[in-house]
Every structure is written in structure tokens, then in C-alpha cells.
JSON list of C-alpha atoms in Angstrom, two decimals:
[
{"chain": "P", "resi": 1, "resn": "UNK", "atom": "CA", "xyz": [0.00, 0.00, 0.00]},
{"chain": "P", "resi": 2, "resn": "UNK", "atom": "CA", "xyz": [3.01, 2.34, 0.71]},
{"chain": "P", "resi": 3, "resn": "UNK", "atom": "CA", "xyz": [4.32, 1.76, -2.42]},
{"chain": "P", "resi": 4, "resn": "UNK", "atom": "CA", "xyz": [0.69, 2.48, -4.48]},
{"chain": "P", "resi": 5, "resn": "UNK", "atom": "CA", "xyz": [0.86, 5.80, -1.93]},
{"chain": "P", "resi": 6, "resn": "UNK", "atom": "CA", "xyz": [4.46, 6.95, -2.76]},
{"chain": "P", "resi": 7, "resn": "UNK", "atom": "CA", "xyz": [4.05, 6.25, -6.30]},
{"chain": "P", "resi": 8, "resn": "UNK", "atom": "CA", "xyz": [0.63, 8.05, -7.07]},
{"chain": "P", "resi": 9, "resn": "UNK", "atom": "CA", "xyz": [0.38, 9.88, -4.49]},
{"chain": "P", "resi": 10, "resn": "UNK", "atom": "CA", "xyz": [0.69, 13.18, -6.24]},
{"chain": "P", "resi": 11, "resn": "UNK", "atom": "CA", "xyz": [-1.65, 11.95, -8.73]},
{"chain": "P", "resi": 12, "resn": "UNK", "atom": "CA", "xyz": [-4.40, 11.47, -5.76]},
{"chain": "P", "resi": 13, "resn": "UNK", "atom": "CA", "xyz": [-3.42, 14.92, -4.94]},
{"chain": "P", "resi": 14, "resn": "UNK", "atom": "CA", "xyz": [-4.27, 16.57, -7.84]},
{"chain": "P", "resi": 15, "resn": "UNK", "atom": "CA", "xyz": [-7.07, 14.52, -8.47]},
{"chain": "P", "resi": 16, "resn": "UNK", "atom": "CA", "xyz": [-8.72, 16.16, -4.55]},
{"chain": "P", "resi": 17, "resn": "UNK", "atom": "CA", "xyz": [-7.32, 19.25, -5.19]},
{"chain": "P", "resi": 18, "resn": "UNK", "atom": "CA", "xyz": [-9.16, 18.83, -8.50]},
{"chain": "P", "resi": 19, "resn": "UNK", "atom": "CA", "xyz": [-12.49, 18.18, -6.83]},
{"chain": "P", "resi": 20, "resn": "UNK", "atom": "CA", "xyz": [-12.16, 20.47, -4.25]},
{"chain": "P", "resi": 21, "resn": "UNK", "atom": "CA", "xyz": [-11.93, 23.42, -6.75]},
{"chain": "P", "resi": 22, "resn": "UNK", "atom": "CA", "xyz": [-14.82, 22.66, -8.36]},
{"chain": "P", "resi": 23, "resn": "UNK", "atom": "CA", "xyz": [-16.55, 22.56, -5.17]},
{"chain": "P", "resi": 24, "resn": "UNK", "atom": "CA", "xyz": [-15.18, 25.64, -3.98]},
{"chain": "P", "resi": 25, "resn": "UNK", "atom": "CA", "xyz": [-15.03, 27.08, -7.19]},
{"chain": "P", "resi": 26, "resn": "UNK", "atom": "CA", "xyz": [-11.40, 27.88, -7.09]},
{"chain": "P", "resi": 27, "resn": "UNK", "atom": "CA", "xyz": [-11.01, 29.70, -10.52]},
{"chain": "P", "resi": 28, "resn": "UNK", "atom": "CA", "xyz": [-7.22, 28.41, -10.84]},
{"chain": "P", "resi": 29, "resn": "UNK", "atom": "CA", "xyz": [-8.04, 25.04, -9.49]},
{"chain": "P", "resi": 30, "resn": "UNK", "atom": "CA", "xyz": [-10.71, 24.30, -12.70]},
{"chain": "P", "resi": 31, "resn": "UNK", "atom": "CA", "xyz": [-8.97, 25.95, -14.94]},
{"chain": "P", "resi": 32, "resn": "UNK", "atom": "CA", "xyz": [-5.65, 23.77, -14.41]},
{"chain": "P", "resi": 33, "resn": "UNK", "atom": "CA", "xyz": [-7.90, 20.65, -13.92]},
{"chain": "P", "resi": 34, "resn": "UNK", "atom": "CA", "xyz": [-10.01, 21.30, -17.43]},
{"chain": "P", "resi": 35, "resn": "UNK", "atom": "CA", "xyz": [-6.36, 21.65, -19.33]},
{"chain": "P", "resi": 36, "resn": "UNK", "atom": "CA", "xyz": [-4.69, 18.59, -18.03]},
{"chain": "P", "resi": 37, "resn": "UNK", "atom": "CA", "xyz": [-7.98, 16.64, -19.36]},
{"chain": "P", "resi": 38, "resn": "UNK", "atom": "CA", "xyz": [-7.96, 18.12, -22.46]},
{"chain": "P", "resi": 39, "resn": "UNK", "atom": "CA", "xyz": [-4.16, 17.43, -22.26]},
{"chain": "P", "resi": 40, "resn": "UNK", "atom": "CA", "xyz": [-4.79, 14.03, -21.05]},
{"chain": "P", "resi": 41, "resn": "UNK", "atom": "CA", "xyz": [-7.88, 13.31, -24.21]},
{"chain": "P", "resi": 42, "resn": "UNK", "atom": "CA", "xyz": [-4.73, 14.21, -26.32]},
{"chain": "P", "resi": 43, "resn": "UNK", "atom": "CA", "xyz": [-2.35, 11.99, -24.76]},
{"chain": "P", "resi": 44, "resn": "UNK", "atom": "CA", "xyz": [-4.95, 9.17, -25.05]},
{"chain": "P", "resi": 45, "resn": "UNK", "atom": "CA", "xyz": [-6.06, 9.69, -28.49]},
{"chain": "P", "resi": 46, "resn": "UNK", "atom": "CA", "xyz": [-2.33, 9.89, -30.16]},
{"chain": "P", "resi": 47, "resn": "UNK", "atom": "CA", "xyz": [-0.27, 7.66, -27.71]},
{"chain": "P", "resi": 48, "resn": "UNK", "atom": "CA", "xyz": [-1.65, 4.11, -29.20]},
{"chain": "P", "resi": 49, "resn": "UNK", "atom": "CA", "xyz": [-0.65, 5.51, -33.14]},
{"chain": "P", "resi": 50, "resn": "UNK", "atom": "CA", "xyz": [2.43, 6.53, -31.59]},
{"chain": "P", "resi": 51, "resn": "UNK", "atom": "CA", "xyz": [3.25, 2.81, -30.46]},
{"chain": "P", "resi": 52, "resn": "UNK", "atom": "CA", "xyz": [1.68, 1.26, -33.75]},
{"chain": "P", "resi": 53, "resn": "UNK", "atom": "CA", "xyz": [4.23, 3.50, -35.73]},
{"chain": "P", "resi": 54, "resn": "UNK", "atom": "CA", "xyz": [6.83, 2.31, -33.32]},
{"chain": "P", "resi": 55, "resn": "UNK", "atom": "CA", "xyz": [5.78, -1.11, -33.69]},
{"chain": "P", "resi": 56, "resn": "UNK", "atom": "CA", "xyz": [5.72, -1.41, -37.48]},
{"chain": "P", "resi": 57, "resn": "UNK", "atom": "CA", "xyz": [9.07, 0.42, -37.61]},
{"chain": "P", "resi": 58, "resn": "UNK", "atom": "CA", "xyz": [10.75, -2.14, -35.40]},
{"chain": "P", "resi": 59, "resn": "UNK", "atom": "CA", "xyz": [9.16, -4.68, -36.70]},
{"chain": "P", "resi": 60, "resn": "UNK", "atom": "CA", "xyz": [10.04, -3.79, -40.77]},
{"chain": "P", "resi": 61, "resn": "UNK", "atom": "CA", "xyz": [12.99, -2.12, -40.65]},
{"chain": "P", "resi": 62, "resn": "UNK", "atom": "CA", "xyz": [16.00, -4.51, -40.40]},
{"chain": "P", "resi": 63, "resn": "UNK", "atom": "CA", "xyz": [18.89, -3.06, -37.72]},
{"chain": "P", "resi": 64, "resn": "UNK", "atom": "CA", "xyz": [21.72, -3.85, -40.48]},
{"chain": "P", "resi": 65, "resn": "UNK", "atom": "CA", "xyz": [20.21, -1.51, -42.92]},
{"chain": "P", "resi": 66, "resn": "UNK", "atom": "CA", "xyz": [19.27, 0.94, -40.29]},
{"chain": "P", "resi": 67, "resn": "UNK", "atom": "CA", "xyz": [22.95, 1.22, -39.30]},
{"chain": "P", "resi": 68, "resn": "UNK", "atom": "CA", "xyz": [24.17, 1.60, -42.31]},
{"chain": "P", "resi": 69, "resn": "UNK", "atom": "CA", "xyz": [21.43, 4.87, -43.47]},
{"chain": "P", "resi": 70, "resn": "UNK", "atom": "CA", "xyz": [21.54, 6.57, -39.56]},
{"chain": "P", "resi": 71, "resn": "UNK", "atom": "CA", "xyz": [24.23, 5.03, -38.11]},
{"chain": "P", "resi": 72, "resn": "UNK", "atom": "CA", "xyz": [27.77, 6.49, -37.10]},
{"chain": "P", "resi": 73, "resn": "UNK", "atom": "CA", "xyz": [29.29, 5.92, -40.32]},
{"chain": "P", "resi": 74, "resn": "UNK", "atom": "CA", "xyz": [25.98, 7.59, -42.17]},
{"chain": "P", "resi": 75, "resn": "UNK", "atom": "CA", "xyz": [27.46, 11.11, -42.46]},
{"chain": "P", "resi": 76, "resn": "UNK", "atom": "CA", "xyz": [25.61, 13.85, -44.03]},
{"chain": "P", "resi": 77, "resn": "UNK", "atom": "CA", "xyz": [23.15, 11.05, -45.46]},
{"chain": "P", "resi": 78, "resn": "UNK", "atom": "CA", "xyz": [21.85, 10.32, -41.94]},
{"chain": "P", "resi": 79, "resn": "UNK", "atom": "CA", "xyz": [21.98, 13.82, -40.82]},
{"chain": "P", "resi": 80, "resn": "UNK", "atom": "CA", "xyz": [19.65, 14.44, -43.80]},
{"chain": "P", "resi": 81, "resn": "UNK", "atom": "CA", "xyz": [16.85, 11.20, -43.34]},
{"chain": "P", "resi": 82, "resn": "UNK", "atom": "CA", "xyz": [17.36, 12.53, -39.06]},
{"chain": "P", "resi": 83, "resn": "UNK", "atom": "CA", "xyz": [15.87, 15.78, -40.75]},
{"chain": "P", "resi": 84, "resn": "UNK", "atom": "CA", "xyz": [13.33, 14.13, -43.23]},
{"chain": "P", "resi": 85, "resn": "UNK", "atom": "CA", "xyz": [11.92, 11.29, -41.53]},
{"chain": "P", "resi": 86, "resn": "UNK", "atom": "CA", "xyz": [11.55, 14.60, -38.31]},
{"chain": "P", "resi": 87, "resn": "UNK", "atom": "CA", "xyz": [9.77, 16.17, -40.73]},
{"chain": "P", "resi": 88, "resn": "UNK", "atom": "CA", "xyz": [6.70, 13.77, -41.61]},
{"chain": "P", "resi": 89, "resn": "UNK", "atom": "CA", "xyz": [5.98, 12.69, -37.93]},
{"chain": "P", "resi": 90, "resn": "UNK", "atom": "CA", "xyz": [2.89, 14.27, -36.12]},
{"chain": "P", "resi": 91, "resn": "UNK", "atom": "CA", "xyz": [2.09, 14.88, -32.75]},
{"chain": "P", "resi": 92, "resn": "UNK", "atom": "CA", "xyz": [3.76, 16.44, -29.46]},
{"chain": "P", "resi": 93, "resn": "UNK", "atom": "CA", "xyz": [7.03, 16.34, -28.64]},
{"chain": "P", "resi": 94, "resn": "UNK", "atom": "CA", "xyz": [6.36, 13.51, -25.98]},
{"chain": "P", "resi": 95, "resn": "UNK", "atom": "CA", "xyz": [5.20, 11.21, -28.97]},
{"chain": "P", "resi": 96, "resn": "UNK", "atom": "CA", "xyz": [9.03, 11.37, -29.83]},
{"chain": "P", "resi": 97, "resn": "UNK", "atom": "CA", "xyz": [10.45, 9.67, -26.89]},
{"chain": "P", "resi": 98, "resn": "UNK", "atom": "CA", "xyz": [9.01, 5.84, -28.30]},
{"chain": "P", "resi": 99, "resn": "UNK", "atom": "CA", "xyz": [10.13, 7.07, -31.71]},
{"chain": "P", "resi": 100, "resn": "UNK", "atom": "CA", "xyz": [13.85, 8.19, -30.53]},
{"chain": "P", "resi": 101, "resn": "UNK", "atom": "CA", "xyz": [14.26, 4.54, -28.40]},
{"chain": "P", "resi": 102, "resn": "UNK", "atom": "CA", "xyz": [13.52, 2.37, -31.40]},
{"chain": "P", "resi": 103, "resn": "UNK", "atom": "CA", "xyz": [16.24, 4.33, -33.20]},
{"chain": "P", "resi": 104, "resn": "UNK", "atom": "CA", "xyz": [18.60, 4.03, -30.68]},
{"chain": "P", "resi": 105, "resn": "UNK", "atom": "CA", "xyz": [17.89, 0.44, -30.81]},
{"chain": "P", "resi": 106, "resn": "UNK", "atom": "CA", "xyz": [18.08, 0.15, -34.36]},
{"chain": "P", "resi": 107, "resn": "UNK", "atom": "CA", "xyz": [21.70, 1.73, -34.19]},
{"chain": "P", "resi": 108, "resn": "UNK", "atom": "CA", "xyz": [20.80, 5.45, -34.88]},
{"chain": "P", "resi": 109, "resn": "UNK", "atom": "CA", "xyz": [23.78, 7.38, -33.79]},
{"chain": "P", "resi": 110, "resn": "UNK", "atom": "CA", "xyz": [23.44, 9.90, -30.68]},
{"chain": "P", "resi": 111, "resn": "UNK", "atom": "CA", "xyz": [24.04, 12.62, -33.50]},
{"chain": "P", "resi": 112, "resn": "UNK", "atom": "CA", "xyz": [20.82, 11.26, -35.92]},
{"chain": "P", "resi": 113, "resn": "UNK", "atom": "CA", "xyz": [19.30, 11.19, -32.33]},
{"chain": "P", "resi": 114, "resn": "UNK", "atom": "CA", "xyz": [19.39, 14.53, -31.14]},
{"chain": "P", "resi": 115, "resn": "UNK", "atom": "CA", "xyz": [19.24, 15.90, -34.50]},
{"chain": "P", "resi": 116, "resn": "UNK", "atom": "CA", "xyz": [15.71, 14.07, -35.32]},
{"chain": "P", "resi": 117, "resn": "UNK", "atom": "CA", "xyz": [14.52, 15.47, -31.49]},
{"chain": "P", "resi": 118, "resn": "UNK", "atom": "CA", "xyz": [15.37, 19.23, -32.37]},
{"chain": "P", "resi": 119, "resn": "UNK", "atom": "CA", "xyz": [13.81, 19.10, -36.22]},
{"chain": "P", "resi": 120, "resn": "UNK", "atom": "CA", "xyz": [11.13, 16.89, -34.65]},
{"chain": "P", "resi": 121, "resn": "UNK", "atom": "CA", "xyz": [10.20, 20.14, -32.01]},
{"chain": "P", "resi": 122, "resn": "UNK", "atom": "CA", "xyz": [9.91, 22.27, -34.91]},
{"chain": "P", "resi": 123, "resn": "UNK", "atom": "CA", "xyz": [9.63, 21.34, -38.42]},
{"chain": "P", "resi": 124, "resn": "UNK", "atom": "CA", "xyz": [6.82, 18.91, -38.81]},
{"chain": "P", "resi": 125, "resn": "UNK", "atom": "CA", "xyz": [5.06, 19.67, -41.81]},
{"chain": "P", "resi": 126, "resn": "UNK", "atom": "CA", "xyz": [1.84, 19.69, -40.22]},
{"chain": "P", "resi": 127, "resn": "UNK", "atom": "CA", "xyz": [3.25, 22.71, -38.33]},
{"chain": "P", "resi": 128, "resn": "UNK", "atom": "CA", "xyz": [5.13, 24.20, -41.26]},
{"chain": "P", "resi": 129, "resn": "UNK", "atom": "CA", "xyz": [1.82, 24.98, -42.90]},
{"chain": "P", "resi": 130, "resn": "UNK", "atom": "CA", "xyz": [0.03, 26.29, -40.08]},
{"chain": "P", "resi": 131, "resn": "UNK", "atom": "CA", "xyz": [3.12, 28.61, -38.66]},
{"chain": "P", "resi": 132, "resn": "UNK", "atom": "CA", "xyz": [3.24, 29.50, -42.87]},
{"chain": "P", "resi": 133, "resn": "UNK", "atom": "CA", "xyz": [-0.54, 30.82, -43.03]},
{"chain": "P", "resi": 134, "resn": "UNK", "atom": "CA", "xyz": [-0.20, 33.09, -39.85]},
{"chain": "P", "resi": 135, "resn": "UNK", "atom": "CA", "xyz": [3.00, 33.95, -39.80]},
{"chain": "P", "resi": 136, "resn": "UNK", "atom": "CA", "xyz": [4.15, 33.96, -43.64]},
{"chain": "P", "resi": 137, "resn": "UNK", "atom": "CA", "xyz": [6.43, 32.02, -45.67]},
{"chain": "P", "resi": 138, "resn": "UNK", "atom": "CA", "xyz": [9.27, 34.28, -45.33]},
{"chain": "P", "resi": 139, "resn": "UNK", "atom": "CA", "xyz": [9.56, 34.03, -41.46]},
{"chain": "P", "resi": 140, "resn": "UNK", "atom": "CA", "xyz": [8.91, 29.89, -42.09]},
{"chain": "P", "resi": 141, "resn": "UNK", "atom": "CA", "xyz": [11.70, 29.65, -44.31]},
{"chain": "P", "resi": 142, "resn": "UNK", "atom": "CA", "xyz": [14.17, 32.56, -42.30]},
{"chain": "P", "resi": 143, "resn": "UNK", "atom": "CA", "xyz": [13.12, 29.92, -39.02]},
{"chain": "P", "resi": 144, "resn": "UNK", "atom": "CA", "xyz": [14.02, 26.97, -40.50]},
{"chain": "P", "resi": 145, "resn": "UNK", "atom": "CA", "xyz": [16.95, 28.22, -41.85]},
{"chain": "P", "resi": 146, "resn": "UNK", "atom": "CA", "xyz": [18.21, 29.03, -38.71]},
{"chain": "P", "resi": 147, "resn": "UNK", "atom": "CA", "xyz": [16.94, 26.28, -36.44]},
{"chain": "P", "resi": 148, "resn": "UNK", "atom": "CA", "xyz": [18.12, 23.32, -38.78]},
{"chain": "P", "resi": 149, "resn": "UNK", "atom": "CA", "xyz": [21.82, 24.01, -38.85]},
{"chain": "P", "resi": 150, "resn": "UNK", "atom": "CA", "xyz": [21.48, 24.58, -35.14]},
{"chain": "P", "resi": 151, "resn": "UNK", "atom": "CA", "xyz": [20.10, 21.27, -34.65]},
{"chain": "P", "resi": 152, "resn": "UNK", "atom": "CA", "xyz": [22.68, 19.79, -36.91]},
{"chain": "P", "resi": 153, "resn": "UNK", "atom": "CA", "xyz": [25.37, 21.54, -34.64]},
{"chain": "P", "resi": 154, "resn": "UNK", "atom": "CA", "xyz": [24.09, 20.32, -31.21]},
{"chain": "P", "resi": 155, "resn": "UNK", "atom": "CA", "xyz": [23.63, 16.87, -32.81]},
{"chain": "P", "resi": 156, "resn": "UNK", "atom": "CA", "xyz": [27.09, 17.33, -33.53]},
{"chain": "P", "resi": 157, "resn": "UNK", "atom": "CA", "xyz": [28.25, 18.83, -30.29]},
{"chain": "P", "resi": 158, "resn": "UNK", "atom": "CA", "xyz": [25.82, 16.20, -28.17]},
{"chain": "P", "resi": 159, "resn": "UNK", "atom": "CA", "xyz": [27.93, 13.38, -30.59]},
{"chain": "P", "resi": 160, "resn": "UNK", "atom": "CA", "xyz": [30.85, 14.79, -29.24]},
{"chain": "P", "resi": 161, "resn": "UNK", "atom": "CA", "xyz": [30.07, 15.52, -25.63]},
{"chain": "P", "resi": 162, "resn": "UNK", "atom": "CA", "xyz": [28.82, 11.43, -25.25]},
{"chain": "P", "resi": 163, "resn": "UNK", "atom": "CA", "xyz": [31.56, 9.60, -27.21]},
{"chain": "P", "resi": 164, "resn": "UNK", "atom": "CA", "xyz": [33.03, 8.51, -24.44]},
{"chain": "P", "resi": 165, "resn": "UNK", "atom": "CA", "xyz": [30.49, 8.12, -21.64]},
{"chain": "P", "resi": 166, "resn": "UNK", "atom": "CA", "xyz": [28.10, 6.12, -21.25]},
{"chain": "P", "resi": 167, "resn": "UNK", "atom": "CA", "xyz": [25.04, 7.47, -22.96]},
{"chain": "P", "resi": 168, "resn": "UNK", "atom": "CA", "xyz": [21.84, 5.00, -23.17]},
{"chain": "P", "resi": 169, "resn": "UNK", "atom": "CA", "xyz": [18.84, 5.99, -24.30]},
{"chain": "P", "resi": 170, "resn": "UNK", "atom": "CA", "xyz": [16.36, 3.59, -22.03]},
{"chain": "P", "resi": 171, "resn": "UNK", "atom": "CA", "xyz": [12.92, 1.69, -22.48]},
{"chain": "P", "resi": 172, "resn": "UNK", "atom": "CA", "xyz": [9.95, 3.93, -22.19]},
{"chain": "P", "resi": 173, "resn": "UNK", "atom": "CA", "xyz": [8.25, 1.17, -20.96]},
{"chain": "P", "resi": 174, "resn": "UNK", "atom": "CA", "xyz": [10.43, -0.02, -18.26]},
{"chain": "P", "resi": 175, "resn": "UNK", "atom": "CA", "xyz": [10.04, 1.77, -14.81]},
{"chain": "P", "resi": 176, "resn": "UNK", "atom": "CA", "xyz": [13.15, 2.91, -12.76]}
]
């Protein structure tokens, strides 16, 4: 029972202090309740495509021919699919994380890696063509030229920086 407490225990908490603002109509209290649901509908309704995406890349992708595309020896041929395949995904940044372990596992270096996480944040498609129609395509395109040889550069610098430690990326699925 400790255990059940001291793991969701601040769940439980939010979950009364939740209630309790509704009762008391606490203005801060239902406002932060009614955005993590509708964060929490979200999570829900993209977290199973997430793992089915996951799932079929594992599953069709061999690790051999993985390696040799966006592993260490890839070059600028990885660093370009890191940016592509960043580029067609959907979803929040947390939808990612599942995304970022199967590469890893697959042999992605930790340069492909971060360099997939940072284009991932910011140049999906999906996003390209909203941030274009409110914003314009000339700040788009003056954004992405700027952001992508950034991410390139930390993938680079992160590459560098973990060489010789030792860097895992772990199982989303398997609790500490």
C-alpha cells in the first residue's frame, strides 16, 4: 500500500485538489484541472498511433540496414533522413520519446538522435503549414533556416560531448 501511496500519491493529490476546486469554485483550481484533461484526451487519443508507428518500424525495418542509413558511419546522409523522416511525424514532442528509443535500438547514432529530437520540435510539416498561413512564408523559411543548422550543430556537439560516456537511451516502458 506504501508503495501504491508513494508512487501516485501526487496523482491522488491533484485529483482532490481537483475536486475540491470545483466545489469551492477555485477559478485556478478548474482551470488547471479542465487543461490537463484536455491534455490528457490528447495523450490518449495519439499515444496508441504513436506505439503502432513504433511497432511497425521495429518490426520492418532490419537493424543492419538501419545502421548503415543513420548510423555512425551515415554522415551527411543520416543527418539528412534525421531531418526528413523529423519532418513527416505528427504529434507532441512527448510522442518522440518511443520514436527516438527504437532508433537508438536500431543503431541510430546519438548525433541522428538529437538531431531528429530538435527538427522533430519544430519542423513537422503539419506545423510548417500552419506557422506558414499566420506567420508567412518568409519568417517559415528565415526559421528553419536558422533552427536546422542549429540542430545539426548540437547533434554534432551532443555526438561529441557522449563519445566517451556512457550514454543510453532507455525503455519507455520499463520503470526505474
Amino acid at each position: 500500500m506504501k508503495k501504491y501511496i508513494k508512487e501516485y500519491g501526487f496523482i491522488l493529490l491533484f485529483v482532490i485538489f481537483g475536486i475540491l476546486s470545483y466545489i469551492y469554485s477555485f477559478a485556478f483550481g478548474i482551470k488547471a484541472s479542465k487543461t490537463f484533461l484536455d491534455m490528457f484526451i490528447e495523450m490518449i487519443s495519439f499515444i496508441p498511433i504513436v506505439f503502432v508507428l513504433v511497432g511497425l518500424l521495429d518490426a520492418w525495418i532490419p537493424k543492419k540496414k538501419f545502421e548503415k542509413y543513420m548510423g555512425p558511419e551515415s554522415g551527411l546522409k543520416g543527418t539528412l533522413l534525421s531531418v526528413i523522416f523529423s519532418m513527416f511525424q505528427a504529434g507532441p514532442l512527448y510522442g518522440a520519446f518511443p520514436i527516438v528509443y527504437i532508433l537508438y535500438k536500431k543503431g541510430a547514432s546519438v548525433k541522428n538522435i538529437f538531431i531528429f529530437l530538435g527538427c522533430f520540435s519544430s519542423l513537422k510539416i503539419p506545423m510548417l503549414t500552419i506557422e506558414t498561413g499566420y506567420l508567412g512564408i518568409e519568417f517559415t523559411l528565415a526559421r528553419a533556416i536558422i533552427t536546422v543548422p542549429l540542430f545539426i550543430a548540437i547533434g554534432y556537439l551532443m555526438d561529441y560531448y557522449l563519445k566517451n560516456k556512457d550514454f543510453k537511451v532507455t525503455d519507455p516502458t520499463e520503470s526505474n
